[in-house]
Amino acid sequence: MEQPKNNFQTYKYPGKGAVEFAKELVDGMSREEAASIIKKINEGAYIDRSDRRVKRCSHCGYFYRDKTKPNNSRTCCKECKIDLDTFNRKKKKADQELLNPTKKAELRYVWWLEYPYWVNEKEMLKWSWKYEAPYPTDAIAIMTAKKQEKEDLGGSRKKSTENY
Ligand SMILES: [Zn+2]
C-alpha cells in the first residue's frame, strides 16, 4: 500500500476542515470504530485517490475535502491558511536576509541619533576613511533641518488652534 508522505515534524492538531472530513467518513459509527478509522484516514486509507477534491492540508497535514469552487485551496480551513501564510512570510523574510546580507550593511553608521556611533569597530575602520567628513556633517544638517521643520509645524499648529 502506498505510504503517505509526512513532512510534518511536530504533531499538529487537525484543522477544522480535516475534522469535518473525518467526521463525514465515520458518520454513524461507534466511537471505538471511528477512532481506529480516523487514525487510518490520516495514514491515507479510505481515501478515494480519484477524488481530486480530497487533499492533504499543507499546514496541519490531515486530509480534508476542498470545498472551494476552483478546487485550489491548500489548507483545510481558514485557521490553517492563516498559520501557513504567517509561516511562509517568516520563512521568506529569513531566506531573503540570508540571500541578501548586504542589506544589513546599511546599518553601519547610526547617524540619526543625537550622538552618532558606528555599529562596531570593524565597520568603523572599514568605512570611516570614506565618509569621515561628509557623513556626520550631513547627518547633523538633516537633523537640524528636521528639528526646524518640527518647530515650524508646532508653531503653525498652535496658531491655528488659537484662531478657533
Ligand atoms: Zn489544516
mmCIF file of C-alpha atoms and ligand atoms in Angstrom:
data_model
loop_
_atom_site.group_PDB
_atom_site.id
_atom_site.type_symbol
_atom_site.label_atom_id
_atom_site.label_comp_id
_atom_site.label_asym_id
_atom_site.label_seq_id
_atom_site.Cartn_x
_atom_site.Cartn_y
_atom_site.Cartn_z
ATOM 1 C CA MET A 1 0.000 0.000 0.000
ATOM 2 C CA GLU A 2 1.176 3.494 -0.752
ATOM 3 C CA GLN A 3 2.572 5.208 2.281
ATOM 4 C CA PRO A 4 1.541 8.787 2.711
ATOM 5 C CA LYS A 5 4.345 11.294 2.776
ATOM 6 C CA ASN A 6 4.547 13.054 6.029
ATOM 7 C CA ASN A 7 6.846 16.039 6.197
ATOM 8 C CA PHE A 8 5.391 17.251 9.417
ATOM 9 C CA GLN A 9 7.952 17.062 12.137
ATOM 10 C CA THR A 10 5.842 18.107 15.034
ATOM 11 C CA TYR A 11 2.403 16.908 15.958
ATOM 12 C CA LYS A 12 -0.338 19.245 14.883
ATOM 13 C CA TYR A 13 -3.999 19.071 15.683
ATOM 14 C CA PRO A 14 -6.211 18.590 12.667
ATOM 15 C CA GLY A 15 -7.738 21.815 11.371
ATOM 16 C CA LYS A 16 -11.477 22.359 11.183
ATOM 17 C CA GLY A 17 -11.722 21.179 7.588
ATOM 18 C CA ALA A 18 -9.809 17.994 8.376
ATOM 19 C CA VAL A 19 -12.053 17.231 11.332
ATOM 20 C CA GLU A 20 -15.129 17.800 9.205
ATOM 21 C CA PHE A 21 -13.817 15.474 6.519
ATOM 22 C CA ALA A 22 -13.068 12.709 9.002
ATOM 23 C CA LYS A 23 -16.457 13.194 10.600
ATOM 24 C CA GLU A 24 -18.183 12.629 7.270
ATOM 25 C CA LEU A 25 -16.348 9.347 6.824
ATOM 26 C CA VAL A 26 -17.118 7.999 10.287
ATOM 27 C CA ASP A 27 -20.667 9.257 10.373
ATOM 28 C CA GLY A 28 -22.885 6.825 12.222
ATOM 29 C CA MET A 29 -20.040 4.707 13.613
ATOM 30 C CA SER A 30 -19.369 3.993 17.248
ATOM 31 C CA ARG A 31 -16.637 5.952 18.945
ATOM 32 C CA GLU A 32 -14.273 2.967 19.014
ATOM 33 C CA GLU A 33 -14.842 2.248 15.342
ATOM 34 C CA ALA A 34 -14.437 5.905 14.458
ATOM 35 C CA ALA A 35 -11.202 6.244 16.424
ATOM 36 C CA SER A 36 -9.430 3.490 14.520
ATOM 37 C CA ILE A 37 -10.832 4.717 11.208
ATOM 38 C CA ILE A 38 -9.690 8.278 11.851
ATOM 39 C CA LYS A 39 -6.187 7.012 12.535
ATOM 40 C CA LYS A 40 -6.247 5.066 9.270
ATOM 41 C CA ILE A 41 -7.639 8.024 7.375
ATOM 42 C CA ASN A 42 -4.628 10.020 8.401
ATOM 43 C CA GLU A 43 -2.390 7.226 7.205
ATOM 44 C CA GLY A 44 -4.016 7.515 3.820
ATOM 45 C CA ALA A 45 -6.530 4.675 3.986
ATOM 46 C CA TYR A 46 -10.134 5.107 2.883
ATOM 47 C CA ILE A 47 -9.061 7.957 0.693
ATOM 48 C CA ASP A 48 -10.503 7.987 -2.774
ATOM 49 C CA ARG A 49 -7.418 8.903 -4.796
ATOM 50 C CA SER A 50 -9.524 9.662 -7.846
ATOM 51 C CA ASP A 51 -11.389 12.302 -5.886
ATOM 52 C CA ARG A 52 -9.499 15.441 -6.795
ATOM 53 C CA ARG A 53 -11.119 17.353 -4.014
ATOM 54 C CA VAL A 54 -9.624 15.186 -1.304
ATOM 55 C CA LYS A 55 -6.297 16.713 -0.345
ATOM 56 C CA ARG A 56 -3.828 16.874 2.464
ATOM 57 C CA CYS A 57 -3.782 20.192 4.286
ATOM 58 C CA SER A 58 -0.473 21.990 3.750
ATOM 59 C CA HIS A 59 -0.493 23.150 7.311
ATOM 60 C CA CYS A 60 -1.999 20.599 9.702
ATOM 61 C CA GLY A 61 -1.185 17.702 7.363
ATOM 62 C CA TYR A 62 -4.532 15.932 7.629
ATOM 63 C CA PHE A 63 -6.831 15.017 4.786
ATOM 64 C CA TYR A 64 -9.751 17.275 4.002
ATOM 65 C CA ARG A 65 -12.221 17.939 1.237
ATOM 66 C CA ASP A 66 -11.590 21.057 -0.803
ATOM 67 C CA LYS A 67 -14.839 22.957 -0.902
ATOM 68 C CA THR A 68 -13.613 25.968 -2.825
ATOM 69 C CA LYS A 69 -15.208 26.373 -6.217
ATOM 70 C CA PRO A 70 -11.977 26.363 -8.246
ATOM 71 C CA ASN A 71 -10.667 23.481 -6.090
ATOM 72 C CA ASN A 72 -7.431 25.330 -5.459
ATOM 73 C CA SER A 73 -7.176 25.517 -1.676
ATOM 74 C CA ARG A 74 -4.085 24.189 0.040
ATOM 75 C CA THR A 75 -5.339 24.160 3.576
ATOM 76 C CA CYS A 76 -8.370 22.613 5.242
ATOM 77 C CA CYS A 77 -9.636 25.721 6.980
ATOM 78 C CA LYS A 78 -9.129 29.444 7.458
ATOM 79 C CA GLU A 79 -7.080 28.972 10.623
ATOM 80 C CA CYS A 80 -4.638 26.640 8.871
ATOM 81 C CA LYS A 81 -4.341 29.092 5.980
ATOM 82 C CA ILE A 82 -3.518 31.979 8.302
ATOM 83 C CA ASP A 83 -0.914 29.899 10.129
ATOM 84 C CA LEU A 84 0.613 28.709 6.867
ATOM 85 C CA ASP A 85 0.740 32.230 5.428
ATOM 86 C CA THR A 86 2.398 33.507 8.575
ATOM 87 C CA PHE A 87 4.926 30.680 8.440
ATOM 88 C CA ASN A 88 5.677 31.327 4.760
ATOM 89 C CA ARG A 89 6.062 35.036 5.342
ATOM 90 C CA LYS A 90 8.509 34.429 8.142
ATOM 91 C CA LYS A 91 10.387 31.885 6.062
ATOM 92 C CA LYS A 92 10.561 34.224 3.087
ATOM 93 C CA LYS A 93 11.901 37.000 5.252
ATOM 94 C CA ALA A 94 14.521 34.730 6.758
ATOM 95 C CA ASP A 95 15.507 33.472 3.302
ATOM 96 C CA GLN A 96 15.825 36.997 1.988
ATOM 97 C CA GLU A 97 18.025 38.035 4.838
ATOM 98 C CA LEU A 98 20.156 35.002 4.209
ATOM 99 C CA LEU A 99 20.427 35.747 0.487
ATOM 100 C CA ASN A 100 20.916 39.492 0.799
ATOM 101 C CA PRO A 101 23.095 40.116 3.815
ATOM 102 C CA THR A 102 24.270 43.352 2.171
ATOM 103 C CA LYS A 103 21.019 44.993 3.208
ATOM 104 C CA LYS A 104 22.149 44.809 6.774
ATOM 105 C CA ALA A 105 25.329 46.681 5.936
ATOM 106 C CA GLU A 106 23.271 49.844 5.666
ATOM 107 C CA LEU A 107 23.324 49.859 9.406
ATOM 108 C CA ARG A 108 26.972 50.725 9.541
ATOM 109 C CA TYR A 109 26.716 54.122 10.992
ATOM 110 C CA VAL A 110 23.873 55.125 13.213
ATOM 111 C CA TRP A 111 23.716 58.740 12.177
ATOM 112 C CA TRP A 112 20.130 59.524 13.078
ATOM 113 C CA LEU A 113 20.729 59.628 16.783
ATOM 114 C CA GLU A 114 21.935 62.690 18.551
ATOM 115 C CA TYR A 115 25.315 61.090 19.106
ATOM 116 C CA PRO A 116 26.022 59.006 16.023
ATOM 117 C CA TYR A 117 28.078 55.913 16.501
ATOM 118 C CA TRP A 118 29.482 53.094 14.478
ATOM 119 C CA VAL A 119 27.795 49.721 14.815
ATOM 120 C CA ASN A 120 31.150 48.112 15.514
ATOM 121 C CA GLU A 121 34.785 48.875 15.328
ATOM 122 C CA LYS A 122 35.398 46.769 12.250
ATOM 123 C CA GLU A 123 32.838 48.729 10.286
ATOM 124 C CA MET A 124 34.339 51.933 11.521
ATOM 125 C CA LEU A 125 37.822 51.027 10.324
ATOM 126 C CA LYS A 126 36.420 49.773 7.046
ATOM 127 C CA TRP A 127 34.336 52.803 6.202
ATOM 128 C CA SER A 128 35.484 55.802 8.164
ATOM 129 C CA TRP A 129 38.083 56.870 5.636
ATOM 130 C CA LYS A 130 35.336 57.086 3.050
ATOM 131 C CA TYR A 131 32.771 59.024 4.981
ATOM 132 C CA GLU A 132 34.773 60.624 7.678
ATOM 133 C CA ALA A 133 33.828 64.174 6.909
ATOM 134 C CA PRO A 134 30.656 64.130 4.837
ATOM 135 C CA TYR A 135 28.647 61.522 6.722
ATOM 136 C CA PRO A 136 28.390 63.075 10.161
ATOM 137 C CA THR A 137 28.034 66.657 8.930
ATOM 138 C CA ASP A 138 25.274 65.608 6.555
ATOM 139 C CA ALA A 139 23.566 63.882 9.401
ATOM 140 C CA ILE A 140 23.763 66.946 11.566
ATOM 141 C CA ALA A 141 22.421 69.079 8.736
ATOM 142 C CA ILE A 142 19.495 66.703 8.263
ATOM 143 C CA MET A 143 18.772 66.622 11.964
ATOM 144 C CA THR A 144 18.882 70.371 12.264
ATOM 145 C CA ALA A 145 16.565 70.704 9.278
ATOM 146 C CA LYS A 146 14.146 68.167 10.749
ATOM 147 C CA LYS A 147 14.177 69.859 14.095
ATOM 148 C CA GLN A 148 13.476 73.173 12.452
ATOM 149 C CA GLU A 149 10.646 71.632 10.455
ATOM 150 C CA LYS A 150 9.099 70.214 13.605
ATOM 151 C CA GLU A 151 9.276 73.549 15.357
ATOM 152 C CA ASP A 152 7.719 75.281 12.382
ATOM 153 C CA LEU A 153 4.911 72.763 12.297
ATOM 154 C CA GLY A 154 4.333 73.069 16.009
ATOM 155 C CA GLY A 155 4.232 76.793 15.729
ATOM 156 C CA SER A 156 1.680 76.873 12.951
ATOM 157 C CA ARG A 157 -0.473 74.264 14.680
ATOM 158 C CA LYS A 158 -0.508 76.358 17.810
ATOM 159 C CA LYS A 159 -1.529 79.386 15.823
ATOM 160 C CA SER A 160 -4.382 77.626 14.076
ATOM 161 C CA THR A 161 -5.852 76.298 17.321
ATOM 162 C CA GLU A 162 -5.725 79.782 18.753
ATOM 163 C CA ASN A 163 -7.837 81.015 15.891
ATOM 164 C CA TYR A 164 -10.670 78.671 16.751
HETATM 165 ZN ZN ZN B 1 -5.495 22.011 8.192
#
